[in-house]
PDB file of N, H, CA, C and O in Angstrom:
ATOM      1  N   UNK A   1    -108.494  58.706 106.279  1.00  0.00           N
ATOM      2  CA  UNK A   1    -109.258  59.914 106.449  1.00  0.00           C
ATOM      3  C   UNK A   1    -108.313  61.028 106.897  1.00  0.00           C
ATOM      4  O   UNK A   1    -107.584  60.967 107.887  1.00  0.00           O
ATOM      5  N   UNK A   2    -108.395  61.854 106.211  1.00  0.00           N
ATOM      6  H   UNK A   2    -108.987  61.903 105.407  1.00  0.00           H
ATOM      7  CA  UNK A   2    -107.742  63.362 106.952  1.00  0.00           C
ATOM      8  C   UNK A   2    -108.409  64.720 107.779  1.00  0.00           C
ATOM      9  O   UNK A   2    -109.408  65.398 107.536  1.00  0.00           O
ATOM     10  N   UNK A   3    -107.577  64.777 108.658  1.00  0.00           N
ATOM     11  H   UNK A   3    -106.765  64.227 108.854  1.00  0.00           H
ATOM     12  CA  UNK A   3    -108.647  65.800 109.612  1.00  0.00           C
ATOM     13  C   UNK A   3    -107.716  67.136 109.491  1.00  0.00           C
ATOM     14  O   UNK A   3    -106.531  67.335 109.758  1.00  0.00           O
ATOM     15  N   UNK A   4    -108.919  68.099 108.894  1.00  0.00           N
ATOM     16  H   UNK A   4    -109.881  67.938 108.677  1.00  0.00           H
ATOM     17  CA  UNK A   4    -108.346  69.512 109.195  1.00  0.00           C
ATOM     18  C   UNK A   4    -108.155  70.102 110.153  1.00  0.00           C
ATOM     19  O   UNK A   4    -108.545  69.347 111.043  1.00  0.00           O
ATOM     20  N   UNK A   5    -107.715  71.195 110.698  1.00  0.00           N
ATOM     21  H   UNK A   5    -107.398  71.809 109.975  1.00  0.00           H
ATOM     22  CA  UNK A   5    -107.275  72.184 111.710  1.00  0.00           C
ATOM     23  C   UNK A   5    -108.749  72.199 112.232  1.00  0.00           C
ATOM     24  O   UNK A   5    -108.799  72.037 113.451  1.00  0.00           O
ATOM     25  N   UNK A   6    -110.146  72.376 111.530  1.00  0.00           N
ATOM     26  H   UNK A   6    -110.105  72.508 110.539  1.00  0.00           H
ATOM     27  CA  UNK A   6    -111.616  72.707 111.473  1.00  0.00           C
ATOM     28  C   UNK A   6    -112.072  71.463 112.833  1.00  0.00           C
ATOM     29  O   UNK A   6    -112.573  71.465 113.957  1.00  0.00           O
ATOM     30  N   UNK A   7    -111.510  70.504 111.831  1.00  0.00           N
ATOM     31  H   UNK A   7    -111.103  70.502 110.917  1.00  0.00           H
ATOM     32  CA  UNK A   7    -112.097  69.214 112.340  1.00  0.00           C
ATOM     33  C   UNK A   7    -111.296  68.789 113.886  1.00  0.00           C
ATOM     34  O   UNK A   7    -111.773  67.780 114.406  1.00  0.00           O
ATOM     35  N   UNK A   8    -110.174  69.439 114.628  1.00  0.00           N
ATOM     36  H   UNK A   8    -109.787  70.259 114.206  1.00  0.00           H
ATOM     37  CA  UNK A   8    -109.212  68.730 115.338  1.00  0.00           C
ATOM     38  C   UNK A   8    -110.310  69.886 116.265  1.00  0.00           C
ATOM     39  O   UNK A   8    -110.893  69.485 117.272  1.00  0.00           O
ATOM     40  N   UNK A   9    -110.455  71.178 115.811  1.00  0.00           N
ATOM     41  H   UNK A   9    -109.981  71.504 114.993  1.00  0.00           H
ATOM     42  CA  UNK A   9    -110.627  71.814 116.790  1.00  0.00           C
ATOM     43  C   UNK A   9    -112.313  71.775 117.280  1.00  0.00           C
ATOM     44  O   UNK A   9    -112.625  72.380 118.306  1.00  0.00           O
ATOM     45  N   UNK A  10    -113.124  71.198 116.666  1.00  0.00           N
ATOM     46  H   UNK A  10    -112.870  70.706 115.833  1.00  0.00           H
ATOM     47  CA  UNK A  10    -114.120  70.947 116.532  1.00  0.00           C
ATOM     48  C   UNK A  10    -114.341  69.604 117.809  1.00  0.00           C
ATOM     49  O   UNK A  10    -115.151  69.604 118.736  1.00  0.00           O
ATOM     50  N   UNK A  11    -113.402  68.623 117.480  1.00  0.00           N
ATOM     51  H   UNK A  11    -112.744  68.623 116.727  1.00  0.00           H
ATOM     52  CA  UNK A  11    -113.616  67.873 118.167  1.00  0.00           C
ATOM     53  C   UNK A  11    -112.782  67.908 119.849  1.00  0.00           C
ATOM     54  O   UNK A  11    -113.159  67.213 120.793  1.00  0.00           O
ATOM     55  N   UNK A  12    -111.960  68.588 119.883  1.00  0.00           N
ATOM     56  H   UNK A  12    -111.653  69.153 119.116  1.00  0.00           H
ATOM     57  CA  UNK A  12    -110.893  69.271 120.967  1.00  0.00           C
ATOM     58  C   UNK A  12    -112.143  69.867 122.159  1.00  0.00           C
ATOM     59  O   UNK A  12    -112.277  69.518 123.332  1.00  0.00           O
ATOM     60  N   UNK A  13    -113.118  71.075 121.201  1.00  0.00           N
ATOM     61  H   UNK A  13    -113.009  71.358 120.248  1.00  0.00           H
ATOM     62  CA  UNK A  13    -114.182  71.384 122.199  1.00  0.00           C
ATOM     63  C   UNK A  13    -115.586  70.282 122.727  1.00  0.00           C
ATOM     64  O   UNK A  13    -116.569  70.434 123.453  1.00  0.00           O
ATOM     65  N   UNK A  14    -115.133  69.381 122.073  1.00  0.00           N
ATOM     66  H   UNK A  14    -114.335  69.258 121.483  1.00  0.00           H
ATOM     67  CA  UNK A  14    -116.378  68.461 122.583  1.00  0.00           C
ATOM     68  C   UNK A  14    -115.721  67.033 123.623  1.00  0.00           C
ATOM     69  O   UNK A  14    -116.297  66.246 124.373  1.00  0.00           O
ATOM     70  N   UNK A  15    -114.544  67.162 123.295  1.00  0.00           N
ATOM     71  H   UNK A  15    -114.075  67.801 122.685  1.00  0.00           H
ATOM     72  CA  UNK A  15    -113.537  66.672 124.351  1.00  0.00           C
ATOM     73  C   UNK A  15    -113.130  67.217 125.611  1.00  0.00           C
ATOM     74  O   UNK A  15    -112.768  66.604 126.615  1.00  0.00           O
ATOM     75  N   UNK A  16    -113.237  68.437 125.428  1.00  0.00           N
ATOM     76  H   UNK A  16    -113.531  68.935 124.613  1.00  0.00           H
ATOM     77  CA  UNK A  16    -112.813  69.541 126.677  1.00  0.00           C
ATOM     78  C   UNK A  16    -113.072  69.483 127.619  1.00  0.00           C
ATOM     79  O   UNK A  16    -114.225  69.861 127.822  1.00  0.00           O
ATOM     80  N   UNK A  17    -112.497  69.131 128.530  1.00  0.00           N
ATOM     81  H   UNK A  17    -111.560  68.823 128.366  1.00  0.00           H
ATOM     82  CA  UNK A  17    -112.883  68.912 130.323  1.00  0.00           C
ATOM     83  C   UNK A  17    -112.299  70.239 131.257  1.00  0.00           C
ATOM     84  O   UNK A  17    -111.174  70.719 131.126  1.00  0.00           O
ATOM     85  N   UNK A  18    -113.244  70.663 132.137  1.00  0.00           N
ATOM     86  H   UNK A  18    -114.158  70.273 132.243  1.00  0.00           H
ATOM     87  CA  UNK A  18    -112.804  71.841 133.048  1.00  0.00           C
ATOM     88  C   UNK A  18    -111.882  71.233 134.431  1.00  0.00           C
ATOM     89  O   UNK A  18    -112.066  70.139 134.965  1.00  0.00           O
ATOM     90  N   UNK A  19    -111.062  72.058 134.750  1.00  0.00           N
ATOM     91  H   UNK A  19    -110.912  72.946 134.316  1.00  0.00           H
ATOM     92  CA  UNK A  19    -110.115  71.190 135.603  1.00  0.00           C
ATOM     93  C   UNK A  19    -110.404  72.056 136.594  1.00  0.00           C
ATOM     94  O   UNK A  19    -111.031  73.111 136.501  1.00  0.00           O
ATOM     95  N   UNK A  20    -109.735  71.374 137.910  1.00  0.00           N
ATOM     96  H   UNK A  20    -109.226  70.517 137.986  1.00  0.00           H
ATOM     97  CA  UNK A  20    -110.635  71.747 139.421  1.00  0.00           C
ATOM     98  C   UNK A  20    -110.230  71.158 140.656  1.00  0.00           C
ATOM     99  O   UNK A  20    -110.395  69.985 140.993  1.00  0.00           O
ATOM    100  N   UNK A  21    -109.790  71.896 141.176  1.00  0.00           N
ATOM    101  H   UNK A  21    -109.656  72.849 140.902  1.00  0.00           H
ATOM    102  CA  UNK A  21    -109.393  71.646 142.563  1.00  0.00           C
ATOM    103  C   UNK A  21    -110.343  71.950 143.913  1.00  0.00           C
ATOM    104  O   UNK A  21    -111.030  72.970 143.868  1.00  0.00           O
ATOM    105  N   UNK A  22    -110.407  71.144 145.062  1.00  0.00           N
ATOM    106  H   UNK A  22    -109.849  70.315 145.099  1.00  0.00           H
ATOM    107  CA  UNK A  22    -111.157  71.689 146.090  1.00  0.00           C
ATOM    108  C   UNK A  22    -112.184  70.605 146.008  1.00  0.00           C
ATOM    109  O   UNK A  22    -112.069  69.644 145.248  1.00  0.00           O
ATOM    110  N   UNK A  23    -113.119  70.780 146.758  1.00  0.00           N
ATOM    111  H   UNK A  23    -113.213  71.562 147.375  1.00  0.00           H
ATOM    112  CA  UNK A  23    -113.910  69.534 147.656  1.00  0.00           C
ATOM    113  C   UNK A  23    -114.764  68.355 145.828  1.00  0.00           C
ATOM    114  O   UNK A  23    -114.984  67.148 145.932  1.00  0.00           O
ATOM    115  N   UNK A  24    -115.026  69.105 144.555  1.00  0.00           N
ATOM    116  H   UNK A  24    -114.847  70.086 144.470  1.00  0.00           H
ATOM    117  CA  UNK A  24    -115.481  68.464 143.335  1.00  0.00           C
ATOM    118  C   UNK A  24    -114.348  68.142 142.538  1.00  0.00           C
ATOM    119  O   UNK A  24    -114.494  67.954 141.330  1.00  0.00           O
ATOM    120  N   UNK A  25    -113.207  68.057 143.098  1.00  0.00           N
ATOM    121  H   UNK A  25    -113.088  68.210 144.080  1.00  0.00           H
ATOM    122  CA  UNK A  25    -112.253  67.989 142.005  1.00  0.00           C
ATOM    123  C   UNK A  25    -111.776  66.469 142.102  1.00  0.00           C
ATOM    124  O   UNK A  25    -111.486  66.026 143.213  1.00  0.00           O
ATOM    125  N   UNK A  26    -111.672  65.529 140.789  1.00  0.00           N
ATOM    126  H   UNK A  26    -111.908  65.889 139.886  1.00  0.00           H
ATOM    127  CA  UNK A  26    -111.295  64.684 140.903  1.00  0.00           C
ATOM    128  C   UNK A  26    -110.632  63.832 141.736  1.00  0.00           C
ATOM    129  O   UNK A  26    -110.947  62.642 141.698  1.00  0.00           O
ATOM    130  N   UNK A  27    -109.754  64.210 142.501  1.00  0.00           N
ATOM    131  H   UNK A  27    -109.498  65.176 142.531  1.00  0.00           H
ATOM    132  CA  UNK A  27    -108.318  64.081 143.279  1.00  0.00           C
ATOM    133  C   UNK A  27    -109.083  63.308 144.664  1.00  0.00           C
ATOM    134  O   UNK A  27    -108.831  62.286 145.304  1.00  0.00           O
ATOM    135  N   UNK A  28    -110.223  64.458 144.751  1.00  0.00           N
ATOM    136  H   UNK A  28    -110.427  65.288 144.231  1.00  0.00           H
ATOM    137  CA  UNK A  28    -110.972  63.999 146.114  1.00  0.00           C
ATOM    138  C   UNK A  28    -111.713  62.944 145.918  1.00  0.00           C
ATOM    139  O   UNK A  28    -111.923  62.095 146.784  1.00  0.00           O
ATOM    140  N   UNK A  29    -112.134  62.922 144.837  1.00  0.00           N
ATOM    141  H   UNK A  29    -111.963  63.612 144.134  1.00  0.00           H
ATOM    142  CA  UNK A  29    -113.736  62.345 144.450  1.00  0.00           C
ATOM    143  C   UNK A  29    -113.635  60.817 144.244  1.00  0.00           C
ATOM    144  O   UNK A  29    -114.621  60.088 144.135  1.00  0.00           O
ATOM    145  N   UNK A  30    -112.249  60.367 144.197  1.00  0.00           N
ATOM    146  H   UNK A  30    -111.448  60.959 144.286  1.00  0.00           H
ATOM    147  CA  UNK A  30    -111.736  59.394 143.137  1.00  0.00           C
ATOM    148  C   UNK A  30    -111.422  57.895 144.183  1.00  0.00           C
ATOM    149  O   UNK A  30    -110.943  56.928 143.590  1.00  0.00           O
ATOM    150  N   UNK A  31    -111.575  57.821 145.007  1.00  0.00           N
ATOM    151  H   UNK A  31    -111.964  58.607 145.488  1.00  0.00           H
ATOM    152  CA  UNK A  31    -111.998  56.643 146.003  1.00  0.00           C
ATOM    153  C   UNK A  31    -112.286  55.840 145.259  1.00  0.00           C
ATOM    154  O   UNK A  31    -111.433  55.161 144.687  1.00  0.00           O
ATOM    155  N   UNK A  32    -113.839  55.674 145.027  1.00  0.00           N
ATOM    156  H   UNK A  32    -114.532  56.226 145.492  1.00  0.00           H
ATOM    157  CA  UNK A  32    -114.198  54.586 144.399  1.00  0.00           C
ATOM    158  C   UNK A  32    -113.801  53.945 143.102  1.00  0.00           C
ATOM    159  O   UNK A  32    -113.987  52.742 142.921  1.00  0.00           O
ATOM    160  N   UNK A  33    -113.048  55.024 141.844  1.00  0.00           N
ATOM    161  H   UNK A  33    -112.897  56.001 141.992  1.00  0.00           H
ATOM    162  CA  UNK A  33    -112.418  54.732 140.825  1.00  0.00           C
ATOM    163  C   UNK A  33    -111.234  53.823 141.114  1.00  0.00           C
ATOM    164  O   UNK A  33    -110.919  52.883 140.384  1.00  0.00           O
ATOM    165  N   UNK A  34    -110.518  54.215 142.374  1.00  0.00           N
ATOM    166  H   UNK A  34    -110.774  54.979 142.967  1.00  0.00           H
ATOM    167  CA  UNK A  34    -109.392  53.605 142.808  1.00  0.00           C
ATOM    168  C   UNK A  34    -109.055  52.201 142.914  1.00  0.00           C
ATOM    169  O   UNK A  34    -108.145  51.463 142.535  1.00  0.00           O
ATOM    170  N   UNK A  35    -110.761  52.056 143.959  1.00  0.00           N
ATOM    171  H   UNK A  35    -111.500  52.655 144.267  1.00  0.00           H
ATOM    172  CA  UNK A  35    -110.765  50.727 144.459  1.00  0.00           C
ATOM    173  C   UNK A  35    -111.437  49.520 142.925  1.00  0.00           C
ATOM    174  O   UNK A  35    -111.507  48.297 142.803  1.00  0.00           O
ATOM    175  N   UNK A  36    -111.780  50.622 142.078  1.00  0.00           N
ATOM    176  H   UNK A  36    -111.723  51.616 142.176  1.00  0.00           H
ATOM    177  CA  UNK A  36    -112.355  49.873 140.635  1.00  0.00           C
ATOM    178  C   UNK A  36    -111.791  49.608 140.144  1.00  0.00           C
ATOM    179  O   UNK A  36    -112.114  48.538 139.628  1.00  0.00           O
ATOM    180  N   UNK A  37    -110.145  50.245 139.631  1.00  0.00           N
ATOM    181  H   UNK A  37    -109.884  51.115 140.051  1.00  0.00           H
ATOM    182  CA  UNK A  37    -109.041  50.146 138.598  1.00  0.00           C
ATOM    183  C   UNK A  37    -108.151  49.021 139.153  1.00  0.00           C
ATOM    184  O   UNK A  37    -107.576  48.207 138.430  1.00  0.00           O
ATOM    185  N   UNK A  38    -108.082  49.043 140.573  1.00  0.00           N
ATOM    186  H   UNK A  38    -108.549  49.704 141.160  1.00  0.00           H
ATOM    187  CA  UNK A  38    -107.297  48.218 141.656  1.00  0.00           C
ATOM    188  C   UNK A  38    -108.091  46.526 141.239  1.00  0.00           C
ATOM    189  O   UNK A  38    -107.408  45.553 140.920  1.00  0.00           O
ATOM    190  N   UNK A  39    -109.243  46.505 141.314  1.00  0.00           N
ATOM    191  H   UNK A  39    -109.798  47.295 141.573  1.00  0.00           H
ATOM    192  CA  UNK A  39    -110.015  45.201 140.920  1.00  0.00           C
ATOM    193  C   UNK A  39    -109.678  45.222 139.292  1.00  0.00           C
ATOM    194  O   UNK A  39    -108.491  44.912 139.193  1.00  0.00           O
ATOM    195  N   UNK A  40    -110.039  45.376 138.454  1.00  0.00           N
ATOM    196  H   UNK A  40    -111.003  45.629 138.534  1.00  0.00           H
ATOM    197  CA  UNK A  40    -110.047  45.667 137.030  1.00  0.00           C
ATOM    198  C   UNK A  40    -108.647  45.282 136.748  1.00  0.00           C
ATOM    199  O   UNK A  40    -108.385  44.203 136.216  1.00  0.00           O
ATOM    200  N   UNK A  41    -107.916  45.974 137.027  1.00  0.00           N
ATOM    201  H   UNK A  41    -108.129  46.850 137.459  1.00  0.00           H
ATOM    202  CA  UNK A  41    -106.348  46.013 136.545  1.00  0.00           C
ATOM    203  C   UNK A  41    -105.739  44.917 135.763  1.00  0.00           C
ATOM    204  O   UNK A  41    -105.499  44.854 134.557  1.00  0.00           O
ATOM    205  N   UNK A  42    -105.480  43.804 137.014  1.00  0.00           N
ATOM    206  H   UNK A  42    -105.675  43.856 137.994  1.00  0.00           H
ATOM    207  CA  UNK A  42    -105.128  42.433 136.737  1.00  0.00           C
ATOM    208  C   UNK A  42    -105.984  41.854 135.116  1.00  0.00           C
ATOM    209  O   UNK A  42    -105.447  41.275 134.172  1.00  0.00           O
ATOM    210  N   UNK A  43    -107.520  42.288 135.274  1.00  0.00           N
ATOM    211  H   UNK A  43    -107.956  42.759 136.041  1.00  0.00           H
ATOM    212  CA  UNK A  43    -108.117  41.247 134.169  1.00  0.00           C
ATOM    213  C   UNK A  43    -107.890  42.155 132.524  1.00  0.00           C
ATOM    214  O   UNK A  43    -107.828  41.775 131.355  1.00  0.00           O
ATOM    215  N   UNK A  44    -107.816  43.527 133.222  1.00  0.00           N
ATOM    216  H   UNK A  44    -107.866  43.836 134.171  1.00  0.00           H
ATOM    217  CA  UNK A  44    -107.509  43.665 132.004  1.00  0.00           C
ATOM    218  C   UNK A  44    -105.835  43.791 131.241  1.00  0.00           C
ATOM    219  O   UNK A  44    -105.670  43.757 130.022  1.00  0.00           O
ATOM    220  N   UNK A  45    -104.763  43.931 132.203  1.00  0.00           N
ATOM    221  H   UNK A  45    -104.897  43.958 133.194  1.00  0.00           H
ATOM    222  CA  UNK A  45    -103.286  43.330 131.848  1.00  0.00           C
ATOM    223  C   UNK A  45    -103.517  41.738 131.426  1.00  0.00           C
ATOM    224  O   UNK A  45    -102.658  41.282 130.672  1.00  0.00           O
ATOM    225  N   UNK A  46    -104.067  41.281 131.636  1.00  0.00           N
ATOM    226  H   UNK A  46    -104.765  41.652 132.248  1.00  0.00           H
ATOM    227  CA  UNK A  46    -104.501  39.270 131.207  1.00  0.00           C
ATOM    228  C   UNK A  46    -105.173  39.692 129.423  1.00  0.00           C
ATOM    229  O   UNK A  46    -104.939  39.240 128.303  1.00  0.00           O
ATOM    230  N   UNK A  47    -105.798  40.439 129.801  1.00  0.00           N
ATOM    231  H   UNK A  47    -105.988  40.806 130.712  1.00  0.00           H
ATOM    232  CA  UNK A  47    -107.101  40.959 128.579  1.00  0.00           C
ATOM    233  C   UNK A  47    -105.750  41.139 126.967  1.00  0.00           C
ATOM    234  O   UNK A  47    -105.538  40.541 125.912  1.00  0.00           O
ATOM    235  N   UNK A  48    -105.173  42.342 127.723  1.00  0.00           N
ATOM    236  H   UNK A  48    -105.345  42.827 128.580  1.00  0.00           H
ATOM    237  CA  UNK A  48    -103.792  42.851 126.778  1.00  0.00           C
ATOM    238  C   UNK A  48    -103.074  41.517 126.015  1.00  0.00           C
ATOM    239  O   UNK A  48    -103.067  40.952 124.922  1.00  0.00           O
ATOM    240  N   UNK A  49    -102.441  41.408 127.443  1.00  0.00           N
ATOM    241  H   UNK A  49    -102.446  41.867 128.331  1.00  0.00           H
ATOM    242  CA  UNK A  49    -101.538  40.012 126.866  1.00  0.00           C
ATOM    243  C   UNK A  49    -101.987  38.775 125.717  1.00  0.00           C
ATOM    244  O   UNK A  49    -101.486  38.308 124.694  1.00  0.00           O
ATOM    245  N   UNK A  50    -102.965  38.595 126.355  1.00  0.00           N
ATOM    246  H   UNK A  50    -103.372  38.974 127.187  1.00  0.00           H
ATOM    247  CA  UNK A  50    -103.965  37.342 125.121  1.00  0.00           C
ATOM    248  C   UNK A  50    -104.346  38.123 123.920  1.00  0.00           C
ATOM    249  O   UNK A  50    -104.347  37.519 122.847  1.00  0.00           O
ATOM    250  N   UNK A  51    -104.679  39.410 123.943  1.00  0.00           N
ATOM    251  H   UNK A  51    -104.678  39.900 124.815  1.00  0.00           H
ATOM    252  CA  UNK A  51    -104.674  40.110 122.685  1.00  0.00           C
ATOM    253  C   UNK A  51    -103.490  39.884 121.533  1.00  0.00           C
ATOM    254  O   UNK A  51    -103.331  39.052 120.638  1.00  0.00           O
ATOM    255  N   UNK A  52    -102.883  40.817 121.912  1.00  0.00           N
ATOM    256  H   UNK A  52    -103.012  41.493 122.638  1.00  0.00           H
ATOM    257  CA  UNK A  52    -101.475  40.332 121.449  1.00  0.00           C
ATOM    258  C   UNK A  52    -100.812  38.876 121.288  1.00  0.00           C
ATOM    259  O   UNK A  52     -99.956  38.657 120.432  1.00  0.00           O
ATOM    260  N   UNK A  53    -101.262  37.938 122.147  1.00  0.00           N
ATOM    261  H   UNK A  53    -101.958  38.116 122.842  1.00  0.00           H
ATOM    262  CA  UNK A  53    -100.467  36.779 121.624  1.00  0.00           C
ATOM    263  C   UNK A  53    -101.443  35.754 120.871  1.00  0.00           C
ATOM    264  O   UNK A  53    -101.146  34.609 120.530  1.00  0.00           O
ATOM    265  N   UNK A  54    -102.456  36.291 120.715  1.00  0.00           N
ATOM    266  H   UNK A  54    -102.697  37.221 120.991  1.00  0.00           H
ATOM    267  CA  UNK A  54    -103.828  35.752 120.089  1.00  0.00           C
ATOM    268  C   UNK A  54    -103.737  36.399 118.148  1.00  0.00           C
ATOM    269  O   UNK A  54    -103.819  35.744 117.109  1.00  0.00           O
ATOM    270  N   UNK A  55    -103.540  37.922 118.369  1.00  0.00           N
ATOM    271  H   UNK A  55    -103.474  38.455 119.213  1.00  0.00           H
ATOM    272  CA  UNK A  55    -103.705  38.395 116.965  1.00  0.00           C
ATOM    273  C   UNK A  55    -102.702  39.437 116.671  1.00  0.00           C
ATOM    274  O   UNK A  55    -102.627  40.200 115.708  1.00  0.00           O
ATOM    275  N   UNK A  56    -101.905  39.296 117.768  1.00  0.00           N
ATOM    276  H   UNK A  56    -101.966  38.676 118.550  1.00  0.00           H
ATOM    277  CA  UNK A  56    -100.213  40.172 117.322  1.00  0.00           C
ATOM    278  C   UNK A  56    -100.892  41.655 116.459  1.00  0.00           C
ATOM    279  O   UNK A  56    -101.250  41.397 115.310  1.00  0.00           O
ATOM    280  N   UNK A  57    -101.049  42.821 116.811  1.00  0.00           N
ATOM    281  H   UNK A  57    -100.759  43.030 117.745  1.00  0.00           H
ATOM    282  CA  UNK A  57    -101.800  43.693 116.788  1.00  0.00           C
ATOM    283  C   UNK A  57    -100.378  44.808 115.779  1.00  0.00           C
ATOM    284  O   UNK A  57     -99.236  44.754 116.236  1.00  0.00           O
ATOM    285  N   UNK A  58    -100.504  45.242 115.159  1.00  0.00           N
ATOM    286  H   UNK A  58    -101.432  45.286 114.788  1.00  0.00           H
ATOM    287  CA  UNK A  58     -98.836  46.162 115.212  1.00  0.00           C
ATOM    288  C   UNK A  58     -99.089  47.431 116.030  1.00  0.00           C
ATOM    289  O   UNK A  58     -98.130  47.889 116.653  1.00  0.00           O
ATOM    290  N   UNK A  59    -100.097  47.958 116.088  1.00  0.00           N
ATOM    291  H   UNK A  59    -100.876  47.587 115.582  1.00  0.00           H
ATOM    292  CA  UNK A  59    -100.649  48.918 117.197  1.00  0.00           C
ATOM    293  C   UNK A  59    -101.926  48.770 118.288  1.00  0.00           C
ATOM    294  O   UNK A  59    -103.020  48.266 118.031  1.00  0.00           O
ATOM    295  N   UNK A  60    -101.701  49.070 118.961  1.00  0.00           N
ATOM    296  H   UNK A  60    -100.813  49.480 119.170  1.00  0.00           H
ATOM    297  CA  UNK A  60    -102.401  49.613 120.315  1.00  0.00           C
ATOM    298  C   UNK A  60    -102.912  50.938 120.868  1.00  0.00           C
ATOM    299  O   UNK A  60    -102.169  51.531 121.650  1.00  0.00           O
ATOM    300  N   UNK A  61    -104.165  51.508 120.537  1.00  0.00           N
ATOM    301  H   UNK A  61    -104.769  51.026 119.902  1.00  0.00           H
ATOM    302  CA  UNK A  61    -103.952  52.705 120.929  1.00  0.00           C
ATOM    303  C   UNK A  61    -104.940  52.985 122.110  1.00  0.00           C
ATOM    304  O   UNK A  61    -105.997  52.410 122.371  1.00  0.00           O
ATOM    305  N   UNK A  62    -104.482  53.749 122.587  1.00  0.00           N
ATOM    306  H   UNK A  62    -103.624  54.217 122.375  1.00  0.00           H
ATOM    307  CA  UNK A  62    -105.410  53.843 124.197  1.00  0.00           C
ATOM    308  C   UNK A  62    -105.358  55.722 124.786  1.00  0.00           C
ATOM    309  O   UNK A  62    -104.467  56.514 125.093  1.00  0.00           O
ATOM    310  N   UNK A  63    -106.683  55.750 124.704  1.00  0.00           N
ATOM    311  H   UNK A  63    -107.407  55.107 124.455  1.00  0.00           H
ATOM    312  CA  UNK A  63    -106.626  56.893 124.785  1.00  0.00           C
ATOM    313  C   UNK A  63    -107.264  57.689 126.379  1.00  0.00           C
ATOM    314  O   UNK A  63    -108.354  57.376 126.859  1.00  0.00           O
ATOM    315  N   UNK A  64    -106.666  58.356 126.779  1.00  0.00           N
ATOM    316  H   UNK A  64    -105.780  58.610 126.389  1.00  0.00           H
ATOM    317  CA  UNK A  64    -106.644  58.803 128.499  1.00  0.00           C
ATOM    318  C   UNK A  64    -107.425  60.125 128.538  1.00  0.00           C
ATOM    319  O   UNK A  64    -106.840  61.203 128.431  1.00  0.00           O
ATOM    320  N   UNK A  65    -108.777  60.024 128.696  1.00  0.00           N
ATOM    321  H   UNK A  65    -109.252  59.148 128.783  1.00  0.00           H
ATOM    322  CA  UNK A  65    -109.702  61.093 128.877  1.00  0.00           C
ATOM    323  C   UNK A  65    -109.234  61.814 129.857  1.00  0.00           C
ATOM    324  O   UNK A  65    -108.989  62.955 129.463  1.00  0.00           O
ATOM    325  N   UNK A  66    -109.040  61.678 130.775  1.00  0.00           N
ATOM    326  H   UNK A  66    -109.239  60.752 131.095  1.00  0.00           H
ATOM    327  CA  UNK A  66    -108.413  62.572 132.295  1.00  0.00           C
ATOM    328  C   UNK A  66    -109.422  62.365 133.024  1.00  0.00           C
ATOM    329  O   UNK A  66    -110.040  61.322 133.239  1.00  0.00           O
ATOM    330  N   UNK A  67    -109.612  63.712 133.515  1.00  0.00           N
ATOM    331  H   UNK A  67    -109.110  64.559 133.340  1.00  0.00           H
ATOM    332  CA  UNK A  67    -110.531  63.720 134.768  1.00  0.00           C
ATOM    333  C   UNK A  67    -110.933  65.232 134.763  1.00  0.00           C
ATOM    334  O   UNK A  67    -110.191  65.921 134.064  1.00  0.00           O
ATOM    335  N   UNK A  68    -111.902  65.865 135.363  1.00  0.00           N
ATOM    336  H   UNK A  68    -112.505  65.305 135.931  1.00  0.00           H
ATOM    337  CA  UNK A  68    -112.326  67.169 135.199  1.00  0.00           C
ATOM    338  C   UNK A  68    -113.326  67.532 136.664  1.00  0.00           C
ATOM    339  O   UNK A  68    -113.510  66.699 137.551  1.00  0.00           O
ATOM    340  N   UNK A  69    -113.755  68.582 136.678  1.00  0.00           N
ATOM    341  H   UNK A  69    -113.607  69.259 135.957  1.00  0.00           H
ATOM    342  CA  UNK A  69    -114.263  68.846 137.688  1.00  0.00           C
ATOM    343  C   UNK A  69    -115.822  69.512 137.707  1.00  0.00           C
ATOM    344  O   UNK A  69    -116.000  70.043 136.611  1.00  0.00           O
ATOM    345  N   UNK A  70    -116.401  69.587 138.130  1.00  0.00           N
ATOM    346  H   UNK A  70    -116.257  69.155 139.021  1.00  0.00           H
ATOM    347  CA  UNK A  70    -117.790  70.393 137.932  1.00  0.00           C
ATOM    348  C   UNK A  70    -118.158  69.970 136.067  1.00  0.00           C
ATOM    349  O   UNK A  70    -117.531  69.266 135.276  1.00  0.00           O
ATOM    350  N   UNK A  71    -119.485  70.800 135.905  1.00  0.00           N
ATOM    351  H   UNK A  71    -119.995  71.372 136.548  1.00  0.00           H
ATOM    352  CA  UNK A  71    -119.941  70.278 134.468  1.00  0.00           C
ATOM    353  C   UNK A  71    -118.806  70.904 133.926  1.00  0.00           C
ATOM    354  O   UNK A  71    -117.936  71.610 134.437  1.00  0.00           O
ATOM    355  N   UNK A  72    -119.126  70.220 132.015  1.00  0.00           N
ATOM    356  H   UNK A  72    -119.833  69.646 131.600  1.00  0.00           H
ATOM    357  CA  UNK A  72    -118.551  70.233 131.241  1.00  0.00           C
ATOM    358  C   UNK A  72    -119.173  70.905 130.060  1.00  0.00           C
ATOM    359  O   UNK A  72    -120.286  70.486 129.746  1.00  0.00           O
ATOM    360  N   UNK A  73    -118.551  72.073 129.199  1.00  0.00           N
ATOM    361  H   UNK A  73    -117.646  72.414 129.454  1.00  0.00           H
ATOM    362  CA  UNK A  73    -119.472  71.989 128.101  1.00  0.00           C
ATOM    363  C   UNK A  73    -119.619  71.160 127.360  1.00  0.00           C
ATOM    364  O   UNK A  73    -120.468  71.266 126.475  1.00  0.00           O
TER     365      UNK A  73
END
């Protein structure tokens, strides 16, 4: 499939996160994500590994939403 300039930017604004500092901004907020990724971590590095040595993948792609602050359009 090929994506036009139309289509990148189309989907860029529905991706778009507002960024934010101060008492709603991620940075603060993010405690409980911490203590989630901290549990999680291990099963999913185990998760990876057996992937790969299960169906040898030639790519991996993983994609990093971020973090944002207050609503979003």
């Amino acid at each position: 499939q090929y994506y036009t300039s139309k289509t990148i930017d189309s989907q860029m604004s529905i991706l778009h996160m507002n960024g934010g500092v101060g008492e709603t901004s991620y940075a603060t907020n993010s405690l409980l994500t911490r203590e989630v990724i901290s549990e999680v971590k291990p099963i999913l590095e185990e998760s990876i590994i057996e992937l790969y040595s299960t169906i040898s993948p030639e790519c991996l792609k993983i994609a990093d939403l971020g973090c944002s602050s207050g609503p979003n359009p």
